[in-house]
mmCIF file of C-alpha atoms in Angstrom:
data_model
loop_
_atom_site.group_PDB
_atom_site.id
_atom_site.type_symbol
_atom_site.label_atom_id
_atom_site.label_comp_id
_atom_site.label_asym_id
_atom_site.label_seq_id
_atom_site.Cartn_x
_atom_site.Cartn_y
_atom_site.Cartn_z
ATOM 1 C CA UNK A 24 -109.202 62.827 -73.476
ATOM 2 C CA UNK A 25 -106.439 64.777 -75.999
ATOM 3 C CA UNK A 26 -104.509 67.496 -74.575
ATOM 4 C CA UNK A 27 -104.627 70.506 -76.710
ATOM 5 C CA UNK A 28 -102.740 73.940 -77.540
ATOM 6 C CA UNK A 29 -105.392 75.023 -74.852
ATOM 7 C CA UNK A 30 -104.217 77.165 -71.317
ATOM 8 C CA UNK A 31 -104.554 75.818 -68.325
ATOM 9 C CA UNK A 32 -103.199 78.916 -65.928
ATOM 10 C CA UNK A 33 -105.014 78.470 -62.491
ATOM 11 C CA UNK A 34 -107.521 81.647 -61.603
ATOM 12 C CA UNK A 35 -109.372 81.979 -58.701
ATOM 13 C CA UNK A 36 -113.358 81.559 -58.929
ATOM 14 C CA UNK A 37 -115.271 83.777 -56.619
ATOM 15 C CA UNK A 38 -118.268 82.429 -54.468
ATOM 16 C CA UNK A 39 -120.279 85.893 -53.479
ATOM 17 C CA UNK A 40 -119.520 87.981 -56.849
ATOM 18 C CA UNK A 41 -123.163 88.512 -57.605
ATOM 19 C CA UNK A 42 -126.805 88.178 -56.040
ATOM 20 C CA UNK A 43 -127.987 85.424 -58.137
ATOM 21 C CA UNK A 44 -125.610 83.420 -56.986
ATOM 22 C CA UNK A 45 -125.765 84.504 -53.045
ATOM 23 C CA UNK A 46 -129.727 83.985 -52.764
ATOM 24 C CA UNK A 47 -129.384 80.784 -54.546
ATOM 25 C CA UNK A 48 -126.831 79.824 -51.725
ATOM 26 C CA UNK A 49 -129.473 80.416 -49.155
ATOM 27 C CA UNK A 50 -131.579 77.746 -50.942
ATOM 28 C CA UNK A 51 -128.910 74.826 -52.270
ATOM 29 C CA UNK A 52 -125.146 75.202 -52.131
ATOM 30 C CA UNK A 53 -124.870 72.826 -55.233
ATOM 31 C CA UNK A 54 -127.163 74.952 -56.900
ATOM 32 C CA UNK A 55 -125.258 77.839 -56.048
ATOM 33 C CA UNK A 56 -121.949 76.678 -57.524
ATOM 34 C CA UNK A 57 -123.894 75.701 -60.523
ATOM 35 C CA UNK A 58 -124.552 79.453 -60.884
ATOM 36 C CA UNK A 59 -121.217 80.344 -60.321
ATOM 37 C CA UNK A 60 -120.061 78.262 -62.121
ATOM 38 C CA UNK A 61 -122.126 79.079 -64.773
ATOM 39 C CA UNK A 62 -121.235 82.788 -64.771
ATOM 40 C CA UNK A 63 -117.519 81.960 -64.640
ATOM 41 C CA UNK A 64 -117.838 81.052 -68.748
ATOM 42 C CA UNK A 65 -119.772 77.162 -68.817
ATOM 43 C CA UNK A 66 -122.259 77.875 -71.604
ATOM 44 C CA UNK A 67 -124.962 74.825 -69.369
ATOM 45 C CA UNK A 68 -124.540 72.638 -66.534
ATOM 46 C CA UNK A 69 -126.373 69.779 -65.112
ATOM 47 C CA UNK A 70 -126.083 67.921 -61.708
ATOM 48 C CA UNK A 71 -127.847 64.975 -60.457
ATOM 49 C CA UNK A 72 -127.274 63.384 -56.912
ATOM 50 C CA UNK A 73 -128.881 60.967 -54.257
ATOM 51 C CA UNK A 74 -127.999 60.785 -50.700
ATOM 52 C CA UNK A 75 -130.120 60.373 -47.790
ATOM 53 C CA UNK A 76 -131.947 63.139 -48.389
ATOM 54 C CA UNK A 77 -133.153 61.638 -51.629
ATOM 55 C CA UNK A 78 -132.847 62.510 -55.463
ATOM 56 C CA UNK A 79 -131.671 66.500 -56.107
ATOM 57 C CA UNK A 80 -131.392 67.579 -59.610
ATOM 58 C CA UNK A 81 -129.879 71.033 -60.560
ATOM 59 C CA UNK A 82 -129.485 73.316 -63.156
ATOM 60 C CA UNK A 83 -127.665 76.112 -65.034
ATOM 61 C CA UNK A 84 -127.096 78.542 -68.255
ATOM 62 C CA UNK A 85 -129.165 77.507 -71.430
ATOM 63 C CA UNK A 86 -128.706 73.706 -72.936
ATOM 64 C CA UNK A 87 -128.877 75.306 -76.173
ATOM 65 C CA UNK A 88 -127.669 78.355 -77.654
ATOM 66 C CA UNK A 89 -129.949 78.634 -80.615
ATOM 67 C CA UNK A 90 -133.219 78.581 -78.983
ATOM 68 C CA UNK A 91 -132.408 79.354 -75.510
ATOM 69 C CA UNK A 92 -133.768 76.341 -73.951
ATOM 70 C CA UNK A 93 -132.847 75.049 -70.299
ATOM 71 C CA UNK A 94 -130.260 72.319 -69.700
ATOM 72 C CA UNK A 95 -132.518 69.078 -69.361
ATOM 73 C CA UNK A 96 -131.586 66.870 -66.294
ATOM 74 C CA UNK A 97 -132.967 63.376 -67.711
ATOM 75 C CA UNK A 98 -130.983 64.082 -70.659
ATOM 76 C CA UNK A 99 -127.736 62.190 -72.529
ATOM 77 C CA UNK A 100 -124.397 63.338 -73.084
ATOM 78 C CA UNK A 101 -121.059 61.831 -73.719
ATOM 79 C CA UNK A 102 -119.402 60.463 -71.042
ATOM 80 C CA UNK A 103 -116.205 60.413 -72.240
ATOM 81 C CA UNK A 104 -113.132 59.263 -69.705
ATOM 82 C CA UNK A 105 -116.226 57.741 -67.818
ATOM 83 C CA UNK A 106 -116.575 54.981 -70.296
ATOM 84 C CA UNK A 107 -112.771 53.568 -68.428
ATOM 85 C CA UNK A 108 -115.005 52.601 -65.661
ATOM 86 C CA UNK A 109 -117.300 50.387 -67.970
ATOM 87 C CA UNK A 110 -115.135 48.991 -69.682
ATOM 88 C CA UNK A 111 -112.697 48.075 -66.642
ATOM 89 C CA UNK A 112 -115.854 46.144 -64.957
ATOM 90 C CA UNK A 113 -116.410 44.084 -68.537
ATOM 91 C CA UNK A 114 -112.806 43.029 -67.686
ATOM 92 C CA UNK A 115 -112.543 42.532 -64.298
ATOM 93 C CA UNK A 116 -115.985 40.252 -65.107
ATOM 94 C CA UNK A 117 -114.532 38.645 -67.102
ATOM 95 C CA UNK A 118 -111.032 37.787 -64.593
ATOM 96 C CA UNK A 119 -114.104 37.052 -61.868
ATOM 97 C CA UNK A 120 -115.116 33.878 -64.287
ATOM 98 C CA UNK A 121 -111.552 32.966 -64.790
ATOM 99 C CA UNK A 122 -111.448 33.843 -68.498
ATOM 100 C CA UNK A 123 -108.514 35.893 -67.699
ATOM 101 C CA UNK A 124 -104.966 36.478 -65.508
ATOM 102 C CA UNK A 125 -104.694 40.041 -64.236
ATOM 103 C CA UNK A 126 -100.891 39.611 -64.442
ATOM 104 C CA UNK A 127 -100.767 37.959 -67.634
ATOM 105 C CA UNK A 128 -99.235 39.999 -70.503
ATOM 106 C CA UNK A 129 -101.786 40.971 -73.329
ATOM 107 C CA UNK A 130 -99.928 39.793 -75.588
ATOM 108 C CA UNK A 131 -101.301 36.157 -74.581
ATOM 109 C CA UNK A 132 -104.704 36.877 -75.513
ATOM 110 C CA UNK A 133 -103.970 39.382 -78.102
ATOM 111 C CA UNK A 134 -100.977 37.860 -79.904
ATOM 112 C CA UNK A 135 -99.200 40.108 -81.952
ATOM 113 C CA UNK A 136 -101.803 43.792 -81.441
ATOM 114 C CA UNK A 137 -99.258 45.471 -79.856
ATOM 115 C CA UNK A 138 -95.475 46.108 -81.524
ATOM 116 C CA UNK A 139 -93.305 45.983 -78.226
ATOM 117 C CA UNK A 140 -91.063 43.472 -77.127
ATOM 118 C CA UNK A 141 -91.800 44.818 -73.608
ATOM 119 C CA UNK A 142 -94.209 42.460 -71.641
ATOM 120 C CA UNK A 143 -97.445 43.790 -70.942
ATOM 121 C CA UNK A 144 -100.319 42.231 -68.592
ATOM 122 C CA UNK A 145 -103.621 42.947 -68.530
ATOM 123 C CA UNK A 146 -103.697 45.358 -64.916
ATOM 124 C CA UNK A 147 -100.915 47.218 -66.458
ATOM 125 C CA UNK A 148 -103.318 48.617 -68.848
ATOM 126 C CA UNK A 149 -106.552 49.270 -66.330
ATOM 127 C CA UNK A 150 -104.185 51.012 -64.103
ATOM 128 C CA UNK A 151 -102.164 52.707 -66.925
ATOM 129 C CA UNK A 152 -99.158 51.793 -65.679
ATOM 130 C CA UNK A 153 -98.200 50.316 -69.079
ATOM 131 C CA UNK A 154 -96.253 52.912 -70.580
ATOM 132 C CA UNK A 155 -98.386 52.587 -73.807
ATOM 133 C CA UNK A 156 -98.606 56.450 -75.552
ATOM 134 C CA UNK A 157 -101.594 58.443 -74.562
ATOM 135 C CA UNK A 158 -103.716 58.535 -77.668
ATOM 136 C CA UNK A 159 -103.057 58.641 -81.245
ATOM 137 C CA UNK A 160 -99.687 60.062 -82.967
ATOM 138 C CA UNK A 161 -99.835 63.659 -83.344
ATOM 139 C CA UNK A 162 -100.129 62.893 -88.058
ATOM 140 C CA UNK A 163 -103.739 61.139 -86.745
ATOM 141 C CA UNK A 164 -105.201 62.893 -84.965
ATOM 142 C CA UNK A 165 -105.938 66.849 -84.137
ATOM 143 C CA UNK A 166 -103.126 69.089 -83.201
ATOM 144 C CA UNK A 167 -105.040 72.101 -83.378
ATOM 145 C CA UNK A 168 -108.078 73.486 -82.087
ATOM 146 C CA UNK A 169 -109.457 74.120 -85.908
ATOM 147 C CA UNK A 170 -109.308 70.276 -86.441
ATOM 148 C CA UNK A 171 -111.636 69.711 -83.603
ATOM 149 C CA UNK A 172 -114.236 70.976 -86.349
ATOM 150 C CA UNK A 173 -113.098 69.891 -89.215
ATOM 151 C CA UNK A 174 -112.427 66.697 -88.221
ATOM 152 C CA UNK A 175 -115.491 65.478 -86.766
ATOM 153 C CA UNK A 176 -116.703 62.617 -88.725
ATOM 154 C CA UNK A 177 -113.631 60.669 -89.510
ATOM 155 C CA UNK A 178 -113.876 56.983 -88.402
ATOM 156 C CA UNK A 179 -111.178 54.785 -86.537
ATOM 157 C CA UNK A 180 -111.511 51.141 -86.775
ATOM 158 C CA UNK A 181 -111.136 49.110 -83.296
ATOM 159 C CA UNK A 182 -107.806 47.939 -84.483
ATOM 160 C CA UNK A 183 -106.384 51.132 -86.444
ATOM 161 C CA UNK A 184 -107.105 53.253 -83.382
ATOM 162 C CA UNK A 185 -104.329 51.391 -81.276
ATOM 163 C CA UNK A 186 -101.863 50.574 -84.250
ATOM 164 C CA UNK A 187 -102.045 54.899 -85.491
ATOM 165 C CA UNK A 188 -100.947 55.539 -81.756
ATOM 166 C CA UNK A 189 -98.779 52.554 -80.974
ATOM 167 C CA UNK A 190 -96.278 53.665 -83.875
ATOM 168 C CA UNK A 191 -95.170 56.209 -80.753
ATOM 169 C CA UNK A 192 -92.297 54.558 -78.675
ATOM 170 C CA UNK A 193 -93.786 53.364 -75.184
ATOM 171 C CA UNK A 194 -93.604 56.252 -72.718
ATOM 172 C CA UNK A 195 -91.198 54.276 -70.051
ATOM 173 C CA UNK A 196 -90.658 50.083 -69.184
ATOM 174 C CA UNK A 197 -94.164 48.306 -68.463
ATOM 175 C CA UNK A 198 -95.106 48.539 -64.586
ATOM 176 C CA UNK A 199 -92.230 51.213 -63.706
ATOM 177 C CA UNK A 200 -94.565 54.432 -64.271
ATOM 178 C CA UNK A 201 -97.623 56.085 -64.250
ATOM 179 C CA UNK A 202 -99.461 57.337 -67.715
ATOM 180 C CA UNK A 203 -102.669 57.543 -67.825
ATOM 181 C CA UNK A 204 -103.425 56.069 -71.690
ATOM 182 C CA UNK A 205 -106.750 55.892 -73.505
ATOM 183 C CA UNK A 206 -104.682 53.497 -76.324
ATOM 184 C CA UNK A 207 -104.694 51.219 -73.339
ATOM 185 C CA UNK A 208 -108.244 51.694 -73.108
ATOM 186 C CA UNK A 209 -108.847 51.113 -76.413
ATOM 187 C CA UNK A 210 -106.618 47.446 -76.232
ATOM 188 C CA UNK A 211 -108.716 46.265 -73.219
ATOM 189 C CA UNK A 212 -112.031 47.129 -75.287
ATOM 190 C CA UNK A 213 -111.071 44.765 -78.300
ATOM 191 C CA UNK A 214 -109.765 41.835 -75.455
ATOM 192 C CA UNK A 215 -113.157 41.875 -74.543
ATOM 193 C CA UNK A 216 -114.676 41.394 -77.650
ATOM 194 C CA UNK A 217 -111.706 38.490 -78.895
ATOM 195 C CA UNK A 218 -112.848 37.085 -75.118
ATOM 196 C CA UNK A 219 -116.731 37.010 -75.507
ATOM 197 C CA UNK A 220 -116.521 36.219 -79.459
ATOM 198 C CA UNK A 221 -118.799 39.201 -79.398
ATOM 199 C CA UNK A 222 -119.457 43.362 -79.797
ATOM 200 C CA UNK A 223 -118.797 45.277 -77.285
ATOM 201 C CA UNK A 224 -121.849 47.147 -77.004
ATOM 202 C CA UNK A 225 -123.758 43.397 -77.096
ATOM 203 C CA UNK A 226 -121.643 42.674 -73.738
ATOM 204 C CA UNK A 227 -122.055 45.869 -72.498
ATOM 205 C CA UNK A 228 -125.806 45.117 -72.387
ATOM 206 C CA UNK A 229 -125.685 41.807 -71.509
ATOM 207 C CA UNK A 230 -123.667 42.265 -68.012
ATOM 208 C CA UNK A 231 -124.170 46.048 -66.715
ATOM 209 C CA UNK A 232 -126.865 48.305 -68.919
ATOM 210 C CA UNK A 233 -129.550 45.123 -69.176
ATOM 211 C CA UNK A 234 -129.286 44.273 -65.987
ATOM 212 C CA UNK A 235 -129.035 47.302 -64.415
ATOM 213 C CA UNK A 236 -131.965 48.702 -66.560
ATOM 214 C CA UNK A 237 -129.540 52.290 -67.599
ATOM 215 C CA UNK A 238 -131.512 52.692 -70.565
ATOM 216 C CA UNK A 239 -129.684 56.007 -71.564
ATOM 217 C CA UNK A 240 -126.161 54.256 -71.908
ATOM 218 C CA UNK A 241 -125.005 52.890 -74.928
ATOM 219 C CA UNK A 242 -122.051 52.483 -77.408
ATOM 220 C CA UNK A 243 -122.876 54.223 -80.281
ATOM 221 C CA UNK A 244 -119.354 53.606 -82.305
ATOM 222 C CA UNK A 245 -119.519 55.590 -85.511
ATOM 223 C CA UNK A 246 -123.038 56.750 -84.968
ATOM 224 C CA UNK A 247 -122.355 60.670 -84.259
ATOM 225 C CA UNK A 248 -125.647 61.956 -82.821
ATOM 226 C CA UNK A 249 -126.776 61.958 -79.152
ATOM 227 C CA UNK A 250 -130.376 61.748 -78.680
ATOM 228 C CA UNK A 251 -132.055 63.530 -76.762
ATOM 229 C CA UNK A 252 -129.361 65.764 -75.519
ATOM 230 C CA UNK A 253 -129.063 66.861 -71.551
ATOM 231 C CA UNK A 254 -126.669 70.313 -73.310
ATOM 232 C CA UNK A 255 -125.043 70.495 -76.742
ATOM 233 C CA UNK A 256 -122.065 70.299 -76.758
ATOM 234 C CA UNK A 257 -119.742 73.792 -77.436
ATOM 235 C CA UNK A 258 -116.594 74.406 -77.835
ATOM 236 C CA UNK A 259 -114.964 78.371 -78.731
ATOM 237 C CA UNK A 260 -112.914 76.660 -81.924
ATOM 238 C CA UNK A 261 -111.984 79.700 -83.523
ATOM 239 C CA UNK A 262 -111.218 83.926 -82.561
ATOM 240 C CA UNK A 263 -113.498 86.064 -81.752
ATOM 241 C CA UNK A 264 -115.711 87.645 -82.815
ATOM 242 C CA UNK A 265 -116.546 84.005 -84.281
ATOM 243 C CA UNK A 266 -119.253 82.242 -81.905
ATOM 244 C CA UNK A 267 -119.111 79.385 -80.473
ATOM 245 C CA UNK A 268 -118.736 76.023 -82.702
ATOM 246 C CA UNK A 269 -121.394 73.074 -82.004
ATOM 247 C CA UNK A 270 -119.825 69.362 -82.015
ATOM 248 C CA UNK A 271 -122.878 67.531 -80.338
ATOM 249 C CA UNK A 272 -122.638 65.757 -83.390
ATOM 250 C CA UNK A 273 -119.524 63.576 -83.543
ATOM 251 C CA UNK A 274 -118.027 60.720 -84.221
ATOM 252 C CA UNK A 275 -115.785 59.182 -81.207
ATOM 253 C CA UNK A 276 -114.749 56.498 -82.994
ATOM 254 C CA UNK A 277 -111.276 56.490 -81.897
ATOM 255 C CA UNK A 278 -112.195 56.778 -77.948
ATOM 256 C CA UNK A 279 -113.911 52.966 -78.569
ATOM 257 C CA UNK A 280 -113.153 51.409 -75.112
ATOM 258 C CA UNK A 281 -111.430 54.986 -73.522
ATOM 259 C CA UNK A 282 -114.578 57.568 -74.186
ATOM 260 C CA UNK A 283 -117.574 56.769 -76.079
ATOM 261 C CA UNK A 284 -119.961 56.423 -74.329
ATOM 262 C CA UNK A 285 -122.963 58.176 -73.911
ATOM 263 C CA UNK A 286 -125.172 58.253 -70.842
ATOM 264 C CA UNK A 287 -127.101 60.516 -68.271
ATOM 265 C CA UNK A 288 -126.646 61.102 -64.874
ATOM 266 C CA UNK A 289 -129.462 59.018 -63.586
ATOM 267 C CA UNK A 290 -127.537 56.416 -65.564
ATOM 268 C CA UNK A 291 -124.588 57.056 -64.194
ATOM 269 C CA UNK A 292 -125.693 57.583 -60.297
ATOM 270 C CA UNK A 293 -127.018 53.919 -60.355
ATOM 271 C CA UNK A 294 -123.858 52.334 -62.221
ATOM 272 C CA UNK A 295 -121.417 52.983 -59.471
ATOM 273 C CA UNK A 296 -124.261 52.872 -56.968
ATOM 274 C CA UNK A 297 -124.683 49.275 -58.235
ATOM 275 C CA UNK A 298 -120.728 48.708 -58.699
ATOM 276 C CA UNK A 299 -119.819 49.972 -55.147
ATOM 277 C CA UNK A 300 -122.844 47.905 -53.512
ATOM 278 C CA UNK A 301 -121.361 44.958 -54.961
ATOM 279 C CA UNK A 302 -123.789 44.112 -57.841
ATOM 280 C CA UNK A 303 -121.513 43.961 -60.263
ATOM 281 C CA UNK A 304 -118.367 42.562 -58.983
ATOM 282 C CA UNK A 305 -116.955 39.669 -56.318
ATOM 283 C CA UNK A 306 -115.640 41.626 -53.143
ATOM 284 C CA UNK A 307 -112.207 40.900 -53.607
ATOM 285 C CA UNK A 308 -112.093 41.642 -57.321
ATOM 286 C CA UNK A 309 -113.890 44.789 -56.433
ATOM 287 C CA UNK A 310 -111.696 45.556 -53.350
ATOM 288 C CA UNK A 311 -108.562 44.745 -56.436
ATOM 289 C CA UNK A 312 -110.388 48.024 -58.103
ATOM 290 C CA UNK A 313 -109.734 50.120 -55.646
ATOM 291 C CA UNK A 314 -105.751 49.250 -55.250
ATOM 292 C CA UNK A 315 -104.805 52.176 -55.905
ATOM 293 C CA UNK A 316 -101.572 54.544 -57.477
ATOM 294 C CA UNK A 317 -100.176 57.720 -57.027
ATOM 295 C CA UNK A 318 -101.699 59.734 -59.858
ATOM 296 C CA UNK A 319 -98.052 61.858 -60.141
ATOM 297 C CA UNK A 320 -97.809 65.445 -59.495
ATOM 298 C CA UNK A 321 -100.904 65.274 -57.356
ATOM 299 C CA UNK A 322 -99.802 65.350 -53.566
ATOM 300 C CA UNK A 323 -102.316 62.507 -52.842
ATOM 301 C CA UNK A 324 -105.092 64.555 -54.346
ATOM 302 C CA UNK A 325 -106.181 61.853 -56.778
ATOM 303 C CA UNK A 326 -104.839 58.212 -57.237
ATOM 304 C CA UNK A 327 -106.138 55.399 -59.671
ATOM 305 C CA UNK A 328 -107.536 51.896 -59.170
ATOM 306 C CA UNK A 329 -108.215 50.169 -61.867
ATOM 307 C CA UNK A 330 -110.481 51.968 -64.140
ATOM 308 C CA UNK A 331 -111.490 54.365 -60.672
ATOM 309 C CA UNK A 332 -109.975 57.274 -59.712
ATOM 310 C CA UNK A 333 -109.990 57.974 -55.846
ATOM 311 C CA UNK A 334 -109.917 62.090 -55.241
ATOM 312 C CA UNK A 335 -109.307 62.965 -51.657
ATOM 313 C CA UNK A 336 -111.129 66.093 -50.623
ATOM 314 C CA UNK A 337 -109.197 66.711 -47.466
ATOM 315 C CA UNK A 338 -107.341 69.013 -49.796
ATOM 316 C CA UNK A 339 -110.144 71.324 -50.957
ATOM 317 C CA UNK A 340 -112.306 70.806 -47.945
ATOM 318 C CA UNK A 341 -110.209 70.800 -45.435
ATOM 319 C CA UNK A 342 -109.679 67.686 -42.457
ATOM 320 C CA UNK A 343 -112.523 65.026 -42.151
ATOM 321 C CA UNK A 344 -113.601 65.152 -45.771
ATOM 322 C CA UNK A 345 -113.837 61.898 -47.119
ATOM 323 C CA UNK A 346 -113.006 60.669 -50.130
ATOM 324 C CA UNK A 347 -114.502 59.472 -53.067
ATOM 325 C CA UNK A 348 -114.540 57.091 -55.572
ATOM 326 C CA UNK A 349 -115.042 57.731 -59.833
ATOM 327 C CA UNK A 350 -114.406 58.690 -63.045
ATOM 328 C CA UNK A 351 -113.909 62.354 -64.615
ATOM 329 C CA UNK A 352 -113.980 63.027 -68.598
ATOM 330 C CA UNK A 353 -113.736 65.091 -71.563
ATOM 331 C CA UNK A 354 -114.126 65.203 -74.868
ATOM 332 C CA UNK A 355 -115.038 67.962 -77.091
ATOM 333 C CA UNK A 356 -117.854 70.235 -75.992
ATOM 334 C CA UNK A 357 -118.797 67.819 -72.623
ATOM 335 C CA UNK A 358 -116.782 67.386 -69.354
ATOM 336 C CA UNK A 359 -118.432 65.036 -67.250
ATOM 337 C CA UNK A 360 -117.833 64.320 -63.289
ATOM 338 C CA UNK A 361 -119.197 61.377 -61.081
ATOM 339 C CA UNK A 362 -118.393 60.623 -58.091
ATOM 340 C CA UNK A 363 -119.436 58.290 -55.079
ATOM 341 C CA UNK A 364 -119.149 58.012 -51.484
ATOM 342 C CA UNK A 365 -117.583 54.690 -50.516
ATOM 343 C CA UNK A 366 -120.563 53.253 -49.767
ATOM 344 C CA UNK A 367 -122.117 55.331 -52.627
ATOM 345 C CA UNK A 368 -124.559 56.671 -49.727
ATOM 346 C CA UNK A 369 -123.706 60.107 -51.359
ATOM 347 C CA UNK A 370 -123.053 60.547 -55.001
ATOM 348 C CA UNK A 371 -123.669 63.013 -57.954
ATOM 349 C CA UNK A 372 -122.890 63.145 -61.324
ATOM 350 C CA UNK A 373 -121.877 66.799 -63.168
ATOM 351 C CA UNK A 374 -121.754 67.610 -66.726
ATOM 352 C CA UNK A 375 -121.251 70.710 -68.819
ATOM 353 C CA UNK A 376 -120.117 72.339 -71.198
ATOM 354 C CA UNK A 377 -117.643 73.328 -73.021
ATOM 355 C CA UNK A 378 -114.568 71.243 -72.268
ATOM 356 C CA UNK A 379 -111.611 71.740 -74.244
ATOM 357 C CA UNK A 380 -111.861 75.641 -74.458
ATOM 358 C CA UNK A 381 -113.627 76.135 -70.772
ATOM 359 C CA UNK A 382 -111.590 79.203 -68.894
ATOM 360 C CA UNK A 383 -109.503 77.284 -65.957
ATOM 361 C CA UNK A 384 -112.353 79.762 -63.603
ATOM 362 C CA UNK A 385 -115.067 77.396 -65.377
ATOM 363 C CA UNK A 386 -113.379 74.217 -65.720
ATOM 364 C CA UNK A 387 -112.873 74.761 -61.382
ATOM 365 C CA UNK A 388 -116.489 75.565 -61.493
ATOM 366 C CA UNK A 389 -117.255 72.840 -62.737
ATOM 367 C CA UNK A 390 -115.234 70.611 -59.957
ATOM 368 C CA UNK A 391 -116.442 72.364 -56.870
ATOM 369 C CA UNK A 392 -120.169 72.003 -58.105
ATOM 370 C CA UNK A 393 -119.562 68.430 -58.117
ATOM 371 C CA UNK A 394 -117.110 68.944 -54.607
ATOM 372 C CA UNK A 395 -120.830 70.509 -52.776
ATOM 373 C CA UNK A 396 -122.129 67.388 -52.870
ATOM 374 C CA UNK A 397 -119.847 65.957 -50.448
ATOM 375 C CA UNK A 398 -118.089 69.502 -48.390
ATOM 376 C CA UNK A 399 -117.987 72.592 -48.489
ATOM 377 C CA UNK A 400 -114.868 73.469 -50.519
ATOM 378 C CA UNK A 401 -113.704 77.293 -48.565
ATOM 379 C CA UNK A 402 -110.433 76.604 -48.090
ATOM 380 C CA UNK A 403 -108.053 79.318 -49.372
ATOM 381 C CA UNK A 404 -106.496 76.798 -51.528
ATOM 382 C CA UNK A 405 -110.139 74.813 -53.045
ATOM 383 C CA UNK A 406 -109.748 77.133 -55.831
ATOM 384 C CA UNK A 407 -106.270 76.079 -56.765
ATOM 385 C CA UNK A 408 -106.672 73.078 -56.128
ATOM 386 C CA UNK A 409 -109.477 72.163 -58.072
ATOM 387 C CA UNK A 410 -107.824 73.741 -61.236
ATOM 388 C CA UNK A 411 -105.138 71.391 -60.452
ATOM 389 C CA UNK A 412 -107.427 68.442 -61.198
ATOM 390 C CA UNK A 413 -108.782 69.770 -64.207
ATOM 391 C CA UNK A 414 -105.529 69.832 -65.768
ATOM 392 C CA UNK A 415 -104.587 66.741 -64.637
ATOM 393 C CA UNK A 416 -107.490 64.984 -65.840
ATOM 394 C CA UNK A 417 -107.969 66.906 -69.615
#
């Protein structure tokens, strides 16, 4: 979510570097990829996939370094920016109901919220072409790894978080370029509240999590706990010999609409399957959601729609590999990738820890564990492309 002073240099990930990984590959390549990613530095990982063969669950590493407990594939975790797809879906449901126009200026619905003279549309906020700053201004947010620990219980009101970001100038005139913005999605969550007259989490429950029976999915706001965590969230926030810092308990109200949702792998797979099957949005609105613009610097590997990422796997697995849809997410302690084929016939959610301080090899490994559901990441450049992806979405 927040780009910190962490090295993002690329490193090569070796798939057959140990007997354990080779043995796992003989049974299931997804498990082998998880094991390899843990050997590369991830503390704990889970993955849940659904495909024509049924549901598959995998885990590797430990879920709790104190007790040594294994990760829980049915547990919850912070889904970070995967929350954006939920927020976008609520906004698009309002558009489908005729409650808002995607190409109308946000000032029509939230007058006076943003300090800029340039008109910014709802669509531009959804697609990250608004020019809004990415995050809170430096004086209001983390500037060192230690502050990720010492500022974990900071409260940000919904409007406060937006104001504390938009003291910064626009990055570019709206509609002229692309830049990822958590602030833009905080604005969109506030838009949902304004047009419905209800709190965001109530609309989320009534329009998405209730109808789909997503019992593990909720917006915690200031509530700092992760009930029944799949893995605990860790970061190496202090130099050795200091050990890992447990940041599972955290107030992430700063990411109100951008990355504050807690969920489970099964719930995320169910959500994306319902989205792509047309259960949540009319076909014409879903088509707009899937109309993408290039993600700069990714060479066609990654593009972005309205709250959706499209990842071209041809650059990782070779010609003929599919495009997959979904979202990635990063917050202190947790990294998530939840991706599906266009028809949701095959899908996988991978959650891991740590996030901000994961080594380049560990970060690449968790992406390749996701990719393995859809194709074999055997190209020589697969690891480099995975590292490139992680650097882009972090």
